[in-house]
Amino acid sequence: MSRVALVTGGSRGIGAAISKELKAKGYTVAATYAGNEEAANAFTAETGIKTYKWNVADYDSSKAGIAQVEADLGPVEVIVANAGITRDAPFHKMTPDQWKEVIDTNLTGVFNTIHPIWPGMRERKFGRIVVISSINGQKGQFAQVNYAATKAGDLGIVKSLAHEGARANITANAICPGYIGTDMVMAVPEKVRESIIAQIPTGRLGEPEEIARAVSFLVADDAGFINGSTISANGAQFFV
Ligand code: CAA
């Protein structure tokens, strides 16, 4: 029986590439989306991957959505917590709402995704968790106090879960993508984006598939000793 993988934010951008990669590797994939119904329907039509709509920032919606996935497909054994948003602003202009929205989605959203599934993973003595953090959680970024705080926080979640899950054969790892050619990066003003690309030794944005490749490596059954690690995938832009 193929393992069930849940990919939050799995119908667009990096998440869509992860969903497709895991399906190609034989997983049964459930991809969540927050609001873009049209993109989700097009994604399902193209890939045959089932999509589910809920807001990862809301615990009860996440719990109910996960229960539905498990009723449809079976217990979730692989989690890819990928859903994330930006609300960029220089700190002196950042509003409490911009702070809260990003914290609720990118940080609490990771808690809300993993927490309802965790007891089942402990009982079954198997789990693979990957959290998609960011280069900006490692190095900080102008206009991203909120986003960088969540992405650094995601690394703390992963490292702590690695300690707690290890004896139950549950691994938790993070990937820190650099700048990848997705809608999120394309929303950055062109001039700023050009200056960012100039700082990437590889000389280009990354491809979503280059992140998906790292995910399928980490979630494999035989990756049980890789636990609590952080993989940077940023075209040599930043080393920890
Ligand atoms: N570093 C240094 N200075 C920067 C800067 C940067 N990265 N980006 C903008 N600035 C400067 C501008 O040059 C400008 O300076 P001057 O006032 O001297 O001209 C100033 O900051 C902009 O100030 P404004 O008050 O005009 O800023 P604003 O309120 O219009 O906000 C912005 C503009 C939101 C900061 C916009 O420039 C922006 O989006 N910057 C990009 C931030 C960024 O890199 N986000 C990453 C998104 S991708 C992602 O998050 C995915 C991932 O994980 C990697």
mmCIF file of C-alpha atoms and ligand atoms in Angstrom:
data_model
loop_
_atom_site.group_PDB
_atom_site.id
_atom_site.type_symbol
_atom_site.label_atom_id
_atom_site.label_comp_id
_atom_site.label_asym_id
_atom_site.label_seq_id
_atom_site.Cartn_x
_atom_site.Cartn_y
_atom_site.Cartn_z
ATOM 1 C CA MET A 1 0.000 0.000 0.000
ATOM 2 C CA SER A 2 1.387 3.380 -0.898
ATOM 3 C CA ARG A 3 2.018 5.847 1.898
ATOM 4 C CA VAL A 4 -0.230 8.894 2.164
ATOM 5 C CA ALA A 5 1.524 12.263 1.916
ATOM 6 C CA LEU A 6 -0.071 15.568 2.875
ATOM 7 C CA VAL A 7 1.381 18.670 1.220
ATOM 8 C CA THR A 8 0.046 21.985 2.502
ATOM 9 C CA GLY A 9 -0.058 24.710 -0.099
ATOM 10 C CA GLY A 10 0.419 21.794 -2.454
ATOM 11 C CA SER A 11 -1.354 23.002 -5.576
ATOM 12 C CA ARG A 12 0.899 25.932 -6.544
ATOM 13 C CA GLY A 13 4.564 26.903 -6.644
ATOM 14 C CA ILE A 14 7.033 24.784 -4.701
ATOM 15 C CA GLY A 15 4.166 22.798 -3.156
ATOM 16 C CA ALA A 16 2.826 21.733 -6.549
ATOM 17 C CA ALA A 17 6.252 20.464 -7.593
ATOM 18 C CA ILE A 18 6.489 18.527 -4.301
ATOM 19 C CA SER A 19 3.028 16.994 -4.779
ATOM 20 C CA LYS A 20 3.912 15.867 -8.297
ATOM 21 C CA GLU A 21 7.299 14.484 -7.270
ATOM 22 C CA LEU A 22 5.787 12.455 -4.414
ATOM 23 C CA LYS A 23 3.049 11.110 -6.680
ATOM 24 C CA ALA A 24 5.708 10.081 -9.215
ATOM 25 C CA LYS A 25 7.538 8.271 -6.376
ATOM 26 C CA GLY A 26 4.399 6.238 -5.603
ATOM 27 C CA TYR A 27 2.870 8.177 -2.697
ATOM 28 C CA THR A 28 -0.847 8.886 -2.487
ATOM 29 C CA VAL A 29 -0.858 12.663 -2.255
ATOM 30 C CA ALA A 30 -3.362 15.085 -0.730
ATOM 31 C CA ALA A 31 -2.603 18.729 -1.540
ATOM 32 C CA THR A 32 -4.183 21.562 0.410
ATOM 33 C CA TYR A 33 -4.915 25.079 -0.751
ATOM 34 C CA ALA A 34 -6.228 28.138 1.051
ATOM 35 C CA GLY A 35 -8.264 30.039 -1.497
ATOM 36 C CA ASN A 36 -7.253 29.779 -5.134
ATOM 37 C CA GLU A 37 -9.973 27.357 -6.244
ATOM 38 C CA GLU A 38 -9.255 27.826 -9.935
ATOM 39 C CA ALA A 39 -5.581 26.900 -9.588
ATOM 40 C CA ALA A 40 -6.495 23.909 -7.393
ATOM 41 C CA ASN A 41 -9.039 22.582 -9.905
ATOM 42 C CA ALA A 42 -6.587 23.016 -12.772
ATOM 43 C CA PHE A 43 -3.929 21.227 -10.707
ATOM 44 C CA THR A 44 -6.222 18.261 -10.007
ATOM 45 C CA ALA A 45 -7.276 18.089 -13.658
ATOM 46 C CA GLU A 46 -3.627 18.076 -14.748
ATOM 47 C CA THR A 47 -2.207 15.679 -12.150
ATOM 48 C CA GLY A 48 -5.078 13.605 -10.741
ATOM 49 C CA ILE A 49 -3.932 14.694 -7.244
ATOM 50 C CA LYS A 50 -6.791 15.307 -4.812
ATOM 51 C CA THR A 51 -6.950 18.818 -3.356
ATOM 52 C CA TYR A 52 -8.529 19.943 -0.076
ATOM 53 C CA LYS A 53 -9.378 23.466 0.975
ATOM 54 C CA TRP A 54 -8.639 24.698 4.460
ATOM 55 C CA ASN A 55 -6.841 27.488 6.247
ATOM 56 C CA VAL A 56 -3.727 26.147 7.986
ATOM 57 C CA ALA A 57 -3.857 29.140 10.339
ATOM 58 C CA ASP A 58 -6.998 27.717 11.960
ATOM 59 C CA TYR A 59 -6.531 24.671 14.219
ATOM 60 C CA ASP A 60 -10.084 23.350 14.024
ATOM 61 C CA SER A 61 -10.207 23.638 10.214
ATOM 62 C CA SER A 62 -6.862 21.866 9.946
ATOM 63 C CA LYS A 63 -8.006 19.075 12.255
ATOM 64 C CA ALA A 64 -11.267 18.595 10.370
ATOM 65 C CA GLY A 65 -9.537 18.736 6.979
ATOM 66 C CA ILE A 66 -6.940 16.171 8.040
ATOM 67 C CA ALA A 67 -9.707 13.884 9.361
ATOM 68 C CA GLN A 68 -11.337 14.094 5.916
ATOM 69 C CA VAL A 69 -8.051 13.270 4.144
ATOM 70 C CA GLU A 70 -7.541 10.266 6.422
ATOM 71 C CA ALA A 71 -11.129 9.075 5.876
ATOM 72 C CA ASP A 72 -10.629 9.311 2.098
ATOM 73 C CA LEU A 73 -7.076 8.050 1.712
ATOM 74 C CA GLY A 74 -5.867 6.455 4.977
ATOM 75 C CA PRO A 75 -3.505 7.626 7.735
ATOM 76 C CA VAL A 76 -1.108 10.424 6.813
ATOM 77 C CA GLU A 77 2.461 9.108 7.113
ATOM 78 C CA VAL A 78 4.301 11.922 5.344
ATOM 79 C CA ILE A 79 3.753 15.618 6.067
ATOM 80 C CA VAL A 80 5.214 18.407 3.989
ATOM 81 C CA ALA A 81 4.381 21.682 5.755
ATOM 82 C CA ASN A 82 4.881 24.043 2.866
ATOM 83 C CA ALA A 83 2.044 26.575 3.023
ATOM 84 C CA GLY A 84 3.336 30.078 3.563
ATOM 85 C CA ILE A 85 2.674 33.726 2.854
ATOM 86 C CA THR A 86 4.564 37.010 2.803
ATOM 87 C CA ARG A 87 3.403 40.429 3.998
ATOM 88 C CA ASP A 88 6.643 42.317 3.388
ATOM 89 C CA ALA A 89 7.182 45.797 4.778
ATOM 90 C CA PRO A 90 10.082 47.653 6.368
ATOM 91 C CA PHE A 91 9.728 47.240 10.123
ATOM 92 C CA HIS A 92 8.814 50.869 10.729
ATOM 93 C CA LYS A 93 5.825 50.358 8.417
ATOM 94 C CA MET A 94 4.885 46.804 9.399
ATOM 95 C CA THR A 95 1.448 46.656 10.973
ATOM 96 C CA PRO A 96 0.417 44.308 13.791
ATOM 97 C CA ASP A 97 -1.937 42.660 11.275
ATOM 98 C CA GLN A 98 0.945 41.980 8.869
ATOM 99 C CA TRP A 99 2.896 40.464 11.746
ATOM 100 C CA LYS A 100 -0.004 38.315 12.930
ATOM 101 C CA GLU A 101 -1.100 37.010 9.525
ATOM 102 C CA VAL A 102 2.369 35.717 8.758
ATOM 103 C CA ILE A 103 2.876 34.218 12.232
ATOM 104 C CA ASP A 104 -0.535 32.521 12.110
ATOM 105 C CA THR A 105 0.062 30.960 8.693
ATOM 106 C CA ASN A 106 3.781 30.190 8.550
ATOM 107 C CA LEU A 107 4.449 29.262 12.174
ATOM 108 C CA THR A 108 1.202 28.345 13.911
ATOM 109 C CA GLY A 109 0.123 26.770 10.613
ATOM 110 C CA VAL A 110 2.971 24.279 10.932
ATOM 111 C CA PHE A 111 1.840 23.400 14.472
ATOM 112 C CA ASN A 112 -1.756 23.065 13.253
ATOM 113 C CA THR A 113 -0.718 20.719 10.447
ATOM 114 C CA ILE A 114 1.525 18.387 12.410
ATOM 115 C CA HIS A 115 -0.223 18.292 15.798
ATOM 116 C CA PRO A 116 -3.402 16.412 14.738
ATOM 117 C CA ILE A 117 -1.341 13.792 12.835
ATOM 118 C CA TRP A 118 1.428 13.300 15.418
ATOM 119 C CA PRO A 119 -0.391 10.839 17.764
ATOM 120 C CA GLY A 120 -1.111 8.494 14.838
ATOM 121 C CA MET A 121 2.514 8.605 13.716
ATOM 122 C CA ARG A 122 3.627 7.750 17.268
ATOM 123 C CA GLU A 123 1.220 4.820 17.450
ATOM 124 C CA ARG A 124 2.203 3.446 14.034
ATOM 125 C CA LYS A 125 5.898 4.037 14.732
ATOM 126 C CA PHE A 126 6.494 5.741 11.416
ATOM 127 C CA GLY A 127 6.450 9.311 10.206
ATOM 128 C CA ARG A 128 8.300 11.620 7.855
ATOM 129 C CA ILE A 129 7.915 15.376 8.330
ATOM 130 C CA VAL A 130 9.485 18.080 6.192
ATOM 131 C CA VAL A 131 8.958 21.755 6.911
ATOM 132 C CA ILE A 132 9.703 24.219 4.127
ATOM 133 C CA SER A 133 11.571 27.054 5.833
ATOM 134 C CA SER A 134 13.573 29.671 3.910
ATOM 135 C CA ILE A 135 17.009 31.172 3.379
ATOM 136 C CA ASN A 136 15.508 34.254 5.002
ATOM 137 C CA GLY A 137 14.909 32.327 8.233
ATOM 138 C CA GLN A 138 18.651 31.668 8.259
ATOM 139 C CA LYS A 139 20.001 35.080 7.289
ATOM 140 C CA GLY A 140 17.164 37.568 7.849
ATOM 141 C CA GLN A 141 15.864 39.858 5.119
ATOM 142 C CA PHE A 142 15.043 43.522 4.678
ATOM 143 C CA ALA A 143 11.250 43.997 4.998
ATOM 144 C CA GLN A 144 10.718 40.475 6.370
ATOM 145 C CA VAL A 145 10.899 40.690 10.170
ATOM 146 C CA ASN A 146 7.627 38.753 10.289
ATOM 147 C CA TYR A 147 8.496 36.146 7.650
ATOM 148 C CA ALA A 148 12.086 35.606 8.845
ATOM 149 C CA ALA A 149 10.828 35.122 12.417
ATOM 150 C CA THR A 150 8.458 32.371 11.287
ATOM 151 C CA LYS A 151 10.994 30.634 9.094
ATOM 152 C CA ALA A 152 13.591 30.655 11.891
ATOM 153 C CA GLY A 153 10.854 29.387 14.229
ATOM 154 C CA ASP A 154 10.119 26.534 11.827
ATOM 155 C CA LEU A 155 13.695 25.331 12.328
ATOM 156 C CA GLY A 156 13.093 25.227 16.086
ATOM 157 C CA ILE A 157 9.941 23.167 15.552
ATOM 158 C CA VAL A 158 11.784 20.654 13.384
ATOM 159 C CA LYS A 159 14.731 20.252 15.721
ATOM 160 C CA SER A 160 12.480 19.737 18.749
ATOM 161 C CA LEU A 161 10.206 17.268 16.950
ATOM 162 C CA ALA A 162 13.281 15.349 15.822
ATOM 163 C CA HIS A 163 14.160 14.768 19.472
ATOM 164 C CA GLU A 164 10.623 13.764 20.391
ATOM 165 C CA GLY A 165 9.873 11.521 17.416
ATOM 166 C CA ALA A 166 13.190 9.715 16.977
ATOM 167 C CA ARG A 167 12.337 6.658 19.065
ATOM 168 C CA ALA A 168 9.091 6.193 17.159
ATOM 169 C CA ASN A 169 10.882 6.265 13.785
ATOM 170 C CA ILE A 170 9.478 9.714 13.055
ATOM 171 C CA THR A 171 11.871 12.149 11.411
ATOM 172 C CA ALA A 172 11.481 15.905 11.086
ATOM 173 C CA ASN A 173 13.710 17.896 8.771
ATOM 174 C CA ALA A 174 13.697 21.331 7.191
ATOM 175 C CA ILE A 175 14.558 22.624 3.778
ATOM 176 C CA CYS A 176 15.586 26.244 3.373
ATOM 177 C CA PRO A 177 14.959 27.216 -0.234
ATOM 178 C CA GLY A 178 16.634 30.294 -1.567
ATOM 179 C CA TYR A 179 14.901 32.386 -4.180
ATOM 180 C CA ILE A 180 12.798 30.104 -6.386
ATOM 181 C CA GLY A 181 10.870 31.190 -9.481
ATOM 182 C CA THR A 182 7.376 31.148 -7.953
ATOM 183 C CA ASP A 183 4.547 33.695 -7.682
ATOM 184 C CA MET A 184 5.895 34.719 -4.251
ATOM 185 C CA VAL A 185 9.255 35.782 -5.643
ATOM 186 C CA MET A 186 7.769 37.213 -8.833
ATOM 187 C CA ALA A 187 5.706 39.548 -6.598
ATOM 188 C CA VAL A 188 8.911 41.262 -5.469
ATOM 189 C CA PRO A 189 9.465 44.506 -7.421
ATOM 190 C CA GLU A 190 11.477 43.763 -10.567
ATOM 191 C CA LYS A 191 14.414 45.984 -9.631
ATOM 192 C CA VAL A 192 14.711 44.361 -6.213
ATOM 193 C CA ARG A 193 14.424 40.903 -7.779
ATOM 194 C CA GLU A 194 17.227 41.686 -10.213
ATOM 195 C CA SER A 195 19.464 42.759 -7.353
ATOM 196 C CA ILE A 196 18.629 39.526 -5.507
ATOM 197 C CA ILE A 197 19.507 37.375 -8.539
ATOM 198 C CA ALA A 198 22.819 39.222 -8.771
ATOM 199 C CA GLN A 199 23.606 37.868 -5.273
ATOM 200 C CA ILE A 200 23.029 34.225 -6.280
ATOM 201 C CA PRO A 201 26.308 32.634 -7.418
ATOM 202 C CA THR A 202 24.411 30.168 -9.621
ATOM 203 C CA GLY A 203 23.160 33.230 -11.495
ATOM 204 C CA ARG A 204 19.512 32.308 -11.618
ATOM 205 C CA LEU A 205 16.420 31.631 -9.519
ATOM 206 C CA GLY A 206 15.910 28.049 -8.398
ATOM 207 C CA GLU A 207 13.273 25.758 -9.883
ATOM 208 C CA PRO A 208 10.465 24.349 -7.688
ATOM 209 C CA GLU A 209 11.511 20.846 -8.826
ATOM 210 C CA GLU A 210 14.934 21.406 -7.243
ATOM 211 C CA ILE A 211 13.238 21.678 -3.852
ATOM 212 C CA ALA A 212 10.900 18.745 -4.520
ATOM 213 C CA ARG A 213 13.945 16.562 -5.132
ATOM 214 C CA ALA A 214 15.237 17.265 -1.620
ATOM 215 C CA VAL A 215 11.811 16.468 -0.142
ATOM 216 C CA SER A 216 11.592 13.040 -1.751
ATOM 217 C CA PHE A 217 15.073 12.268 -0.420
ATOM 218 C CA LEU A 218 14.105 13.195 3.148
ATOM 219 C CA VAL A 219 10.780 11.365 3.276
ATOM 220 C CA ALA A 220 12.056 8.040 1.958
ATOM 221 C CA ASP A 221 11.583 4.983 4.179
ATOM 222 C CA ASP A 222 15.348 4.463 4.311
ATOM 223 C CA ALA A 223 16.099 8.044 5.434
ATOM 224 C CA GLY A 224 15.379 7.275 9.102
ATOM 225 C CA PHE A 225 18.775 8.443 10.393
ATOM 226 C CA ILE A 226 18.478 11.874 8.755
ATOM 227 C CA ASN A 227 16.621 13.641 11.509
ATOM 228 C CA GLY A 228 16.587 17.250 12.687
ATOM 229 C CA SER A 229 18.656 18.443 9.751
ATOM 230 C CA THR A 230 18.368 21.535 7.599
ATOM 231 C CA ILE A 231 19.076 21.330 3.882
ATOM 232 C CA SER A 232 19.923 24.634 2.227
ATOM 233 C CA ALA A 233 18.986 24.815 -1.451
ATOM 234 C CA ASN A 234 19.879 28.332 -2.505
ATOM 235 C CA GLY A 235 22.345 28.294 -5.412
ATOM 236 C CA ALA A 236 25.249 29.004 -3.013
ATOM 237 C CA GLN A 237 23.742 32.334 -1.917
ATOM 238 C CA PHE A 238 24.202 31.711 1.804
ATOM 239 C CA PHE A 239 26.011 29.174 3.959
ATOM 240 C CA VAL A 240 25.170 28.533 7.591
HETATM 241 N N1 CAA B 1 17.876 45.758 1.029
HETATM 242 C C1 CAA B 1 18.151 47.051 1.333
HETATM 243 N N2 CAA B 1 17.312 48.051 1.064
HETATM 244 C C2 CAA B 1 16.162 47.749 0.451
HETATM 245 C C3 CAA B 1 15.807 46.423 0.103
HETATM 246 C C4 CAA B 1 16.736 45.437 0.394
HETATM 247 N N3 CAA B 1 16.507 44.170 0.095
HETATM 248 N N4 CAA B 1 14.599 46.456 -0.471
HETATM 249 C C5 CAA B 1 14.201 47.722 -0.493
HETATM 250 N N5 CAA B 1 15.141 48.509 0.050
HETATM 251 C C6 CAA B 1 15.132 49.952 0.208
HETATM 252 C C7 CAA B 1 14.766 50.668 -1.086
HETATM 253 O O1 CAA B 1 15.893 50.820 -1.905
HETATM 254 C C8 CAA B 1 14.238 51.977 -0.562
HETATM 255 O O2 CAA B 1 15.313 52.801 -0.202
HETATM 256 P P1 CAA B 1 15.222 54.401 -0.365
HETATM 257 O O3 CAA B 1 14.128 54.833 0.551
HETATM 258 O O4 CAA B 1 16.605 54.891 0.030
HETATM 259 O O5 CAA B 1 14.926 54.620 -1.833
HETATM 260 C C9 CAA B 1 13.542 51.512 0.675
HETATM 261 O O6 CAA B 1 14.120 50.303 1.101
HETATM 262 C C10 CAA B 1 12.110 51.216 0.377
HETATM 263 O O7 CAA B 1 11.484 51.922 1.279
HETATM 264 P P2 CAA B 1 9.967 52.177 1.082
HETATM 265 O O8 CAA B 1 9.514 52.894 2.295
HETATM 266 O O9 CAA B 1 9.696 52.767 -0.261
HETATM 267 O O10 CAA B 1 9.447 50.697 1.117
HETATM 268 P P3 CAA B 1 8.014 50.208 0.770
HETATM 269 O O11 CAA B 1 7.125 50.434 1.919
HETATM 270 O O12 CAA B 1 7.576 50.675 -0.582
HETATM 271 O O13 CAA B 1 8.316 48.643 0.690
HETATM 272 C C11 CAA B 1 9.364 46.667 -0.117
HETATM 273 C C12 CAA B 1 8.986 48.099 -0.403
HETATM 274 C C13 CAA B 1 8.169 45.881 0.441
HETATM 275 C C14 CAA B 1 10.477 46.635 0.931
HETATM 276 C C15 CAA B 1 9.843 46.093 -1.433
HETATM 277 O O14 CAA B 1 11.011 46.726 -1.811
HETATM 278 C C16 CAA B 1 10.101 44.598 -1.383
HETATM 279 O O15 CAA B 1 9.180 43.805 -1.541
HETATM 280 N N6 CAA B 1 11.358 44.216 -1.180
HETATM 281 C C17 CAA B 1 11.737 42.788 -1.261
HETATM 282 C C18 CAA B 1 11.707 42.107 0.078
HETATM 283 C C19 CAA B 1 12.098 40.680 -0.176
HETATM 284 O O16 CAA B 1 13.198 40.372 -0.602
HETATM 285 N N7 CAA B 1 11.187 39.742 0.089
HETATM 286 C C20 CAA B 1 11.417 38.363 -0.207
HETATM 287 C C21 CAA B 1 10.200 37.811 -0.883
HETATM 288 S S1 CAA B 1 10.447 36.199 -1.582
HETATM 289 C C22 CAA B 1 10.380 35.163 -0.294
HETATM 290 O O17 CAA B 1 10.143 35.509 0.828
HETATM 291 C C23 CAA B 1 10.616 33.695 -0.575
HETATM 292 C C24 CAA B 1 11.752 33.182 0.192
HETATM 293 O O18 CAA B 1 11.568 32.489 1.153
HETATM 294 C C25 CAA B 1 13.135 33.464 -0.289
#
